[in-house]
Coordinates of C-alpha atoms in Angstrom, one line a residue:
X1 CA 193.0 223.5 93.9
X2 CA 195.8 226.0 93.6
X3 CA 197.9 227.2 96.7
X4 CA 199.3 230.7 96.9
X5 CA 201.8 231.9 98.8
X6 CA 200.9 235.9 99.0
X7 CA 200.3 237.9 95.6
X8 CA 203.3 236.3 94.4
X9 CA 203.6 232.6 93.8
X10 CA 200.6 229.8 92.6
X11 CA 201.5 225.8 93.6
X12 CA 200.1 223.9 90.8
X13 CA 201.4 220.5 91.2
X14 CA 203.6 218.4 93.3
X15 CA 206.8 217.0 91.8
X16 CA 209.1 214.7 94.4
X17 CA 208.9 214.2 97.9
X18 CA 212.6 215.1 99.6
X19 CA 214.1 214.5 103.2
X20 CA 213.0 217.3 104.8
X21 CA 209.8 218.7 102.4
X22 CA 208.1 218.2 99.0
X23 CA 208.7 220.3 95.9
X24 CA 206.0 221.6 93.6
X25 CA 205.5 222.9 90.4
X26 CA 204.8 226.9 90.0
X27 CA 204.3 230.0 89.0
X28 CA 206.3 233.5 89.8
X29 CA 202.7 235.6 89.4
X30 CA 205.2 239.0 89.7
X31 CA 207.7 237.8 86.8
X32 CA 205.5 235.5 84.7
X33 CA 207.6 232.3 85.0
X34 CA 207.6 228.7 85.7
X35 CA 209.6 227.8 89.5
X36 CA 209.7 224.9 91.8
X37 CA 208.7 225.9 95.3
X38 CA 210.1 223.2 98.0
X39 CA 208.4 223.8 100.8
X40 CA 209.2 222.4 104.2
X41 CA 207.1 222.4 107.6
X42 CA 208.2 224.8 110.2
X43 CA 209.5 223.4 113.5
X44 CA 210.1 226.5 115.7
X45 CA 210.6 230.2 115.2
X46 CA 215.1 229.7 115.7
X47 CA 214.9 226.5 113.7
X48 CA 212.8 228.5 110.6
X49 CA 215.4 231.6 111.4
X50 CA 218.6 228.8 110.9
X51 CA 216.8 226.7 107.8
X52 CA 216.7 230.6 106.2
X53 CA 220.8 231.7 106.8
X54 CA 222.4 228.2 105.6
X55 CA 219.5 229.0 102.6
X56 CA 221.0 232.5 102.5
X57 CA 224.5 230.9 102.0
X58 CA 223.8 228.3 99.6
X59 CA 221.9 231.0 97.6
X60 CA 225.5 232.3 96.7
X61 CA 226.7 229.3 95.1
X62 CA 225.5 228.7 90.6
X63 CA 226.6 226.0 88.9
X64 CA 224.5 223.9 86.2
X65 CA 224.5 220.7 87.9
X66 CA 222.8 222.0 91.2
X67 CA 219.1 223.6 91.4
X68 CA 219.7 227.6 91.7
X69 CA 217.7 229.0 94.6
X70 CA 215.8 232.1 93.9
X71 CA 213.6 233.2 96.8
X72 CA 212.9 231.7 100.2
X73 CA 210.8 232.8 102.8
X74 CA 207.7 232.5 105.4
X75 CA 204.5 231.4 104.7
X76 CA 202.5 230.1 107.8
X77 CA 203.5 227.2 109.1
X78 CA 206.0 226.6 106.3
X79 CA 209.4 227.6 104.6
X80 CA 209.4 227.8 101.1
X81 CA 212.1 227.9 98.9
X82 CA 211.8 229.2 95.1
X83 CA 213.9 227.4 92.9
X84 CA 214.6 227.5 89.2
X85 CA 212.1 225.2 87.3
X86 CA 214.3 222.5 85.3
X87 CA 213.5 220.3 82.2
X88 CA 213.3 216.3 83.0
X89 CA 212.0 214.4 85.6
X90 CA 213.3 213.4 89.2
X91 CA 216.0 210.7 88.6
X92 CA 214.0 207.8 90.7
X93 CA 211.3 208.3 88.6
X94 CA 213.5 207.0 85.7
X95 CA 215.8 204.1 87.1
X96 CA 213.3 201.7 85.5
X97 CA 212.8 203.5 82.1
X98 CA 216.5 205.4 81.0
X99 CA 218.4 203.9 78.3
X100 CA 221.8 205.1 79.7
X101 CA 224.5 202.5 79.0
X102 CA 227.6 202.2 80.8
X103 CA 230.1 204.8 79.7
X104 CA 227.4 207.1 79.4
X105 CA 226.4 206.8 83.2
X106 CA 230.5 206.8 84.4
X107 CA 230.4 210.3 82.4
X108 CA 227.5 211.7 84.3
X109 CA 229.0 210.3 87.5
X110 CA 231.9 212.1 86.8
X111 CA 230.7 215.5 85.9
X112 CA 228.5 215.4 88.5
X113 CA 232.2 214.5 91.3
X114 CA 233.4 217.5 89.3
X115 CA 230.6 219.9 90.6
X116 CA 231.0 218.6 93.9
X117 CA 234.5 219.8 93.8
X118 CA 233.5 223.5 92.8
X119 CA 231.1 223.2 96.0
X120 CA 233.6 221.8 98.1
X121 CA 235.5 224.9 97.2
X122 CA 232.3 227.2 97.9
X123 CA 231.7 225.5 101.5
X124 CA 229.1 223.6 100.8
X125 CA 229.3 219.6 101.1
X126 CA 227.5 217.0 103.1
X127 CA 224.9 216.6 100.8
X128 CA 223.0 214.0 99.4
X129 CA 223.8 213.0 96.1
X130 CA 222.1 209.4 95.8
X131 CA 219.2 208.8 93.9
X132 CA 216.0 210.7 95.8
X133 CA 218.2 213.5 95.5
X134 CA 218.9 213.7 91.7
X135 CA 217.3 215.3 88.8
X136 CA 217.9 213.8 85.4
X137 CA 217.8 216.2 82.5
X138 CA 216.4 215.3 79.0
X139 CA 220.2 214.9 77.7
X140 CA 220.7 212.8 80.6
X141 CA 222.7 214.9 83.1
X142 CA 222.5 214.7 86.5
X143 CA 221.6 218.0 88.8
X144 CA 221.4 217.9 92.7
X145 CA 218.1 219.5 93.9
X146 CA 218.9 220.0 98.0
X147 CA 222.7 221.0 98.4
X148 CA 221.9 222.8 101.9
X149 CA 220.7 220.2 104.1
X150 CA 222.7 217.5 105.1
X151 CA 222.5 213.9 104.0
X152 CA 223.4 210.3 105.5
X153 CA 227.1 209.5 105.9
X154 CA 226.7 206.7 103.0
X155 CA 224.4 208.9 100.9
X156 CA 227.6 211.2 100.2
X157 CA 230.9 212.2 99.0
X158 CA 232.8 209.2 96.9
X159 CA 230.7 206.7 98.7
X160 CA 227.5 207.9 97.9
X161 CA 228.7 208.7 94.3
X162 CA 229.2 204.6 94.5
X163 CA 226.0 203.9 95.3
X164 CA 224.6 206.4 92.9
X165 CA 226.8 205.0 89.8
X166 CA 225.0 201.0 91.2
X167 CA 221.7 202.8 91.6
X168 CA 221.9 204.1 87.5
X169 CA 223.6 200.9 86.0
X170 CA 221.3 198.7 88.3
X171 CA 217.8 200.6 87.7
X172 CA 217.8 200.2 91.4
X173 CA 216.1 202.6 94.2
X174 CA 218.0 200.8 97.3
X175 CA 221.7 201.1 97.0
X176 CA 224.2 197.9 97.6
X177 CA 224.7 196.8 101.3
X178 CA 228.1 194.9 100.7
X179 CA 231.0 195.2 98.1
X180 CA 230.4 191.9 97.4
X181 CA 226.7 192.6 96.3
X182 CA 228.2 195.8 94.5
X183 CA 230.4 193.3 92.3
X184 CA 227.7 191.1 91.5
X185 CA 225.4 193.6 89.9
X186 CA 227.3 196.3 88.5
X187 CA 229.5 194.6 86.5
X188 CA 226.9 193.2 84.1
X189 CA 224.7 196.4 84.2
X190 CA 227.6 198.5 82.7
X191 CA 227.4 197.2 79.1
X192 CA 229.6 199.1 76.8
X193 CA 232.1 199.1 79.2
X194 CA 235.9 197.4 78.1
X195 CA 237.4 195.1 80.7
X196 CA 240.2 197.3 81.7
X197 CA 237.8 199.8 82.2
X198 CA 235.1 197.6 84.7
X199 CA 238.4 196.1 86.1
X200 CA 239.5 199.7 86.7
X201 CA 235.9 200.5 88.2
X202 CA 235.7 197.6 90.4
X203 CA 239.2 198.1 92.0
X204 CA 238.8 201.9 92.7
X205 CA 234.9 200.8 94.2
X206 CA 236.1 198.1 96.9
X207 CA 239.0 201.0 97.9
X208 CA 235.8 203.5 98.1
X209 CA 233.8 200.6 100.2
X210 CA 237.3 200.7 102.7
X211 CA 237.1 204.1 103.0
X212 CA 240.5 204.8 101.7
X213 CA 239.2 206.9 98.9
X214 CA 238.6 210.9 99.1
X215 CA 236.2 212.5 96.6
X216 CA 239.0 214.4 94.6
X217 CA 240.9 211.2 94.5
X218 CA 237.6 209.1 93.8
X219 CA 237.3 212.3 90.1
X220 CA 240.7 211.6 89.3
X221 CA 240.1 208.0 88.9
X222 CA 237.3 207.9 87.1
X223 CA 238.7 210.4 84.6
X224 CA 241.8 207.6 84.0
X225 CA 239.1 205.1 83.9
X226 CA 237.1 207.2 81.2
X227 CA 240.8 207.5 79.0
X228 CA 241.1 203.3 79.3
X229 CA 238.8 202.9 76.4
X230 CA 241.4 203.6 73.9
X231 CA 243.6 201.4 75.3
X232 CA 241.5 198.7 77.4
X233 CA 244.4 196.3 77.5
X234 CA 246.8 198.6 79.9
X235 CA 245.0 199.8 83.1
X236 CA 247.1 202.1 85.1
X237 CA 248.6 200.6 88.0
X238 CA 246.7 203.3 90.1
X239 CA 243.4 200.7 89.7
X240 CA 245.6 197.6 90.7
X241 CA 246.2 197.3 94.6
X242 CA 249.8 196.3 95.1
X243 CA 251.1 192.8 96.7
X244 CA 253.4 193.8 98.8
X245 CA 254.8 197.6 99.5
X246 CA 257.6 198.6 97.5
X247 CA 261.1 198.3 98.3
X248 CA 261.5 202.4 97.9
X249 CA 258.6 204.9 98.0
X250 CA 258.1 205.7 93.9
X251 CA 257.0 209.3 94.4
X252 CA 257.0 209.6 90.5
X253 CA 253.5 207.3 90.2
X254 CA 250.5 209.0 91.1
X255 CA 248.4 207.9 93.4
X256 CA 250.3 206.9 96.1
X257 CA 248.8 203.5 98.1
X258 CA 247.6 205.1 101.7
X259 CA 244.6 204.9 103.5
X260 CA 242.7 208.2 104.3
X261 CA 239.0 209.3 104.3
X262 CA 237.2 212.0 102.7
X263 CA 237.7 215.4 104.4
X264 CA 233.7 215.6 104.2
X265 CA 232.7 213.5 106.4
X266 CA 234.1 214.0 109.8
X267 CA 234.1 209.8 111.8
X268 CA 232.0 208.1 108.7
X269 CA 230.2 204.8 110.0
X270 CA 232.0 201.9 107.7
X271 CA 229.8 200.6 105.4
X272 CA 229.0 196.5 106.2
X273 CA 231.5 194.4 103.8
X274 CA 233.1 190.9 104.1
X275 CA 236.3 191.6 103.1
X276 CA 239.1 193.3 106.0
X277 CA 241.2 196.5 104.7
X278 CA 244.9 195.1 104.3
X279 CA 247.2 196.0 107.0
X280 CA 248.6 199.3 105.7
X281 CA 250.2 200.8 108.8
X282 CA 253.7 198.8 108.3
X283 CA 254.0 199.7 105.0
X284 CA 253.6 203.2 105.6
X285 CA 255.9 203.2 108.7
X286 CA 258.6 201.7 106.7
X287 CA 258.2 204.2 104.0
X288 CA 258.1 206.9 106.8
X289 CA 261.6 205.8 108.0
X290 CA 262.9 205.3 104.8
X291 CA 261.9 208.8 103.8
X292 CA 263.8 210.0 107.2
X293 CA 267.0 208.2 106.6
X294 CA 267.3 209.3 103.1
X295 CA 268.0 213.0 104.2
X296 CA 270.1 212.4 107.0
X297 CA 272.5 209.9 104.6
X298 CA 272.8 212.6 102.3
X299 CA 273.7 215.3 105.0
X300 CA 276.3 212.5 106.1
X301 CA 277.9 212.3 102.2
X302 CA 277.4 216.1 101.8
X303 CA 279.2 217.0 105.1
X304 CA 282.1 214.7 104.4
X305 CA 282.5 216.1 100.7
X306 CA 282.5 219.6 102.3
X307 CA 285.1 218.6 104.9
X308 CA 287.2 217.0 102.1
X309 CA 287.6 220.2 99.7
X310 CA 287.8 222.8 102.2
X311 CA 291.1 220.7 103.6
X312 CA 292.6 220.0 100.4
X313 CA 292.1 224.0 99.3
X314 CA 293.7 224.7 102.9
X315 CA 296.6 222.3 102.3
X316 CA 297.5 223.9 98.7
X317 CA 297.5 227.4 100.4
X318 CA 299.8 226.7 102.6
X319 CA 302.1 224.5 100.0
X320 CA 302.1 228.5 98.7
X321 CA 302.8 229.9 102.1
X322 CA 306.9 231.7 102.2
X323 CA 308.9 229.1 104.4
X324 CA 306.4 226.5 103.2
X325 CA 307.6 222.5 102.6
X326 CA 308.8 223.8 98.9
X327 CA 310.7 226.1 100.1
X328 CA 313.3 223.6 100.7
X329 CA 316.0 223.6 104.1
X330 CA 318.7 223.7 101.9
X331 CA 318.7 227.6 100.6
X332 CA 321.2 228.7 102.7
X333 CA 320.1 232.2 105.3
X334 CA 316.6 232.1 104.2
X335 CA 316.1 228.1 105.5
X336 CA 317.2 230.5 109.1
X337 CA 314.7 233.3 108.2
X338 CA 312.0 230.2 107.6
X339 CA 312.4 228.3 110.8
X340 CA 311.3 231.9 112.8
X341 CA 308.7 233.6 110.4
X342 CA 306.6 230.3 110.1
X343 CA 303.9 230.1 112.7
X344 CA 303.2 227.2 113.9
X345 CA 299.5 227.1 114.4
X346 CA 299.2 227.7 110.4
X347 CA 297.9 224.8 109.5
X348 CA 294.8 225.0 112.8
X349 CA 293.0 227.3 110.1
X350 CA 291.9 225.0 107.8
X351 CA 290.4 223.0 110.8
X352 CA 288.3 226.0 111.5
X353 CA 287.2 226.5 108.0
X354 CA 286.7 223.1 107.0
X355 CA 283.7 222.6 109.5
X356 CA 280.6 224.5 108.6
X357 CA 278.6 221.6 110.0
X358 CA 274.6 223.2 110.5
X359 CA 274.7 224.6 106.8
X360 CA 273.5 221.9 104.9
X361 CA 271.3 219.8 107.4
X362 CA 267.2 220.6 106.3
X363 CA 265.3 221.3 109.2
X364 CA 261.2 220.8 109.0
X365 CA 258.7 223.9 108.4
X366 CA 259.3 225.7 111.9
X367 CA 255.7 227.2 111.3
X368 CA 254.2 224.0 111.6
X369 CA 251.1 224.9 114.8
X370 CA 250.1 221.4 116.3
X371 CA 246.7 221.3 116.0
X372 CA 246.3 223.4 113.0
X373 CA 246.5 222.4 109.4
X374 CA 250.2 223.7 107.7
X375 CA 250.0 225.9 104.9
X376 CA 251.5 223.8 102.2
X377 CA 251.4 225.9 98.8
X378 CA 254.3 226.8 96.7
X379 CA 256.2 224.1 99.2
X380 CA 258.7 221.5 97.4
X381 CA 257.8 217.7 98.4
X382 CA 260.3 217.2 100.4
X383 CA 259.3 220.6 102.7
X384 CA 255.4 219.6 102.4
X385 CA 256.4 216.2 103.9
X386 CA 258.8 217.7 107.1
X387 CA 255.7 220.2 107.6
X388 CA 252.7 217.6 107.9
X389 CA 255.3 215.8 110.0
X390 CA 256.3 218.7 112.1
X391 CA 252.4 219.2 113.0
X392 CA 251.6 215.5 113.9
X393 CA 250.2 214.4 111.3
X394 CA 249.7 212.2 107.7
X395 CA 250.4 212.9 104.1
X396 CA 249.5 211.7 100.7
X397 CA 250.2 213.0 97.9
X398 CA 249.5 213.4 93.9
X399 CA 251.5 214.7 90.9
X400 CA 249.5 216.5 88.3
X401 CA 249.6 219.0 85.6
X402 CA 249.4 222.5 86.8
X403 CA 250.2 225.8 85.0
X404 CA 252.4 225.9 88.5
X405 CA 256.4 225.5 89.1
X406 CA 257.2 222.3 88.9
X407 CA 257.5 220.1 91.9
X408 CA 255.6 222.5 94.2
X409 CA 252.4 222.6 96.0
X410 CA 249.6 224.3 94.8
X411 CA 246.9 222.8 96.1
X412 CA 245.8 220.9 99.4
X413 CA 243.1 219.1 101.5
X414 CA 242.0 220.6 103.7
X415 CA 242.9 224.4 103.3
X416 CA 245.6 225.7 105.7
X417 CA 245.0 227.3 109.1
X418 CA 241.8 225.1 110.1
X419 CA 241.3 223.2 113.2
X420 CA 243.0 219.8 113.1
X421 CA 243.7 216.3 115.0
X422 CA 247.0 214.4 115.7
X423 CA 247.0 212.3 112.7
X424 CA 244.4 213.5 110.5
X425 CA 245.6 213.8 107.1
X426 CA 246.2 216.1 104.6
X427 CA 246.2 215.7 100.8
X428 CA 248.5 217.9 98.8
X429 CA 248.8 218.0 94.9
X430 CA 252.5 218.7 93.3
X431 CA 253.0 220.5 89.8
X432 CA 254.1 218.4 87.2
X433 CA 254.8 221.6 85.0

């Protein structure tokens, strides 16, 4: 038997059950087309009025790979919200039946990180984006039906486009409980696949597992790994977790080896694993110090060049001075004339010029608020650095092409001016030109 909901819309069928409601097929009676209604039972008149303004909000955001909302409203003891009607079928319908093979599924991954990014952008993030979530289109693209209420810690951002990538490759509902499980079934589920690139995919999931792995840096590695399968016998060293640190921080190589989490998700519970994160605070406080040093050893060089020009200039003036050393004694009345007209404190002038010592010493961003993410954009390196550092807090960095001067900032993670904690850290991306 049909439901209405007023003069306007008919549910016909249901589709998928999701967290908080189940969606139905229907009909827009007014405009004489096909929608999905989700509709969710009401708690309370303030929770209905809240579920309606983060629906308001979300309502502002299009892109293809998330459902578009339409309508949403009352209807007795429910909320309903009108969504576009897609083509395909809920994605854990299909885990047991698609035919997607590997690089076919680390594409749709990735385009799917890429509209996360454009939400991320909009405001919107905490989502879902495992398996119960997804909609899988007839050319096999993946489409996010609830983007508005929030989802399990492990269910999103990079780590729960991990479990998604397992749930595809594995035909699996339940998502991996340990790395080590991870590794043991993905591998051989992602045929198609070249070695570099699943040795590539394996390294960049046990970071992801760590938590050392934001979302934007979790898209940029999975578009290297897509580029490996013309050449799967050079990974990039990105994929390859170093033995030791480096002798000297290589800020050419992008990206750098710190540990961070993803500005999404706000005291994550780690995920269960048997291996232990390596021990990544020494390196990083050696490459703190050595980045400190550096500066002050070339204020040391520069002031001392300085020091040395400015006196020699001040010597061969005064070489040119009358009654100067070649003006020789022996010139009869003017060797008199010389011994009264030259002052003695001549030469105390080129101590006074040859000292401009606070010129070249760099001094951190003084607009650095603790508390308070810097504003970072159109900064060099070197002054991004000094300004996380002047507010208390970590770095990490990554050089990429950008229509942008090169070697300046023109992008960061999170945006300036928002609320921040001693030692959070921010994630700032450098031109390359």
């Amino acid at each position: 038997m049909e439901q209405r909901i007023g003069e306007r819309y008919v549910l016909t069928e249901p589709i998928h059950p999701l967290a908080d409601g189940v969606m139905y097929a229907g009909k827009d009676l007014s405009l004489h087309r096909d929608v999905f209604l989700l509709m969710v039972e009401k708690s309370g008149d303030a929770s209905s009025s809240d579920y309606l303004r983060v629906l308001g909000q979300a309502a502002q955001f299009s892109d293809e790979r998330f459902f578009h909302i339409l309508n949403a409203g009352l209807a007795e003891n429910h909320v309903y919200t009108v969504l576009t009607a897609q083509k395909g079928t809920p994605l854990s319908a299909q885990l047991g039946r698609h035919r997607m093979r590997g690089k076919e599924i680390v594409s749709a991954v990735f385009d799917l990180g890429k509209g996360m990014q454009e939400a991320m952008e909009e405001g919107i993030s905490g989502f879902s984006v495992t398996a119960e979530n997804m909609w899988l289109t007839e050319d096999n693209r993946l489409k996010v039906m609830n983007y508005w209420s929030p989802g399990k810690l492990v269910s999103r951002g990079s780590l729960g486009l991990c479990t998604l990538l397992y749930q595809i490759s594995t035909h699996s509902k339940q998502g991996p409980a340990t790395f080590d499980q991870y590794q043991e079934n993905v591998v051989p589920s992602l045929t198609g696949l070249t070695s570099g690139q699943k040795e590539a995919l394996l390294a960049l999931s046990r970071r992801v597992f760590r938590e050392e792995v934001s979302l934007s840096s979790f898209i940029f590695s999975l578009r290297e790994i897509i580029a490996l399968e013309k050449s799967p016998e050079a990974p990039p060293k990105a994929f390859i977790p170093p033995a030791a640190p480096p002798a000297e921080p290589v800020r050419e190589t992008a990206p750098p080896r710190i540990q961070y989490r993803q500005e999404e998700e706000p005291a994550p519970e780690r995920v269960r694993r048997t291996e232990k994160p390596p021990r990544a605070k020494e390196p990083e406080a050696e490459e703190a110090d050595t980045r400190e040093k550096m500066p002050l050893r070339r204020t040391i060089w520069t002031l001392g060049t300085v020091a040395v020009v400015l006196l020699g200039i001040a010597v061969f003036m005064y070489m040119l001075l009358p009654g100067g050393p070649s003006k020789g004694p022996g010139s009869g009345g003017t060797a008199g004339n010389t011994a009264t007209a030259t002052p003695a404190p001549t030469p105390t002038t080129t101590v006074n010029t040859s000292t401009p010592e606070p010129t070249p010493t760099p001094t951190p961003a003084t607009e650095a608020v603790p508390g308070q993410i810097p504003n970072l954009i159109g900064m060099t390196q070197e002054a991004a650095e000094q300004a996380v550092k002047a507010a208390g807090m970590r770095y990490s960095y990554f050089i990429e092409p950008n229509p942008a001067e090169s070697g300046t900032v023109f992008r960061q993670e999170p945006a300036p001016n928002q609320p921040a904690n001693k030692g959070d850290r921010v994630t700032f991306y450098i031109s390359k030109g």
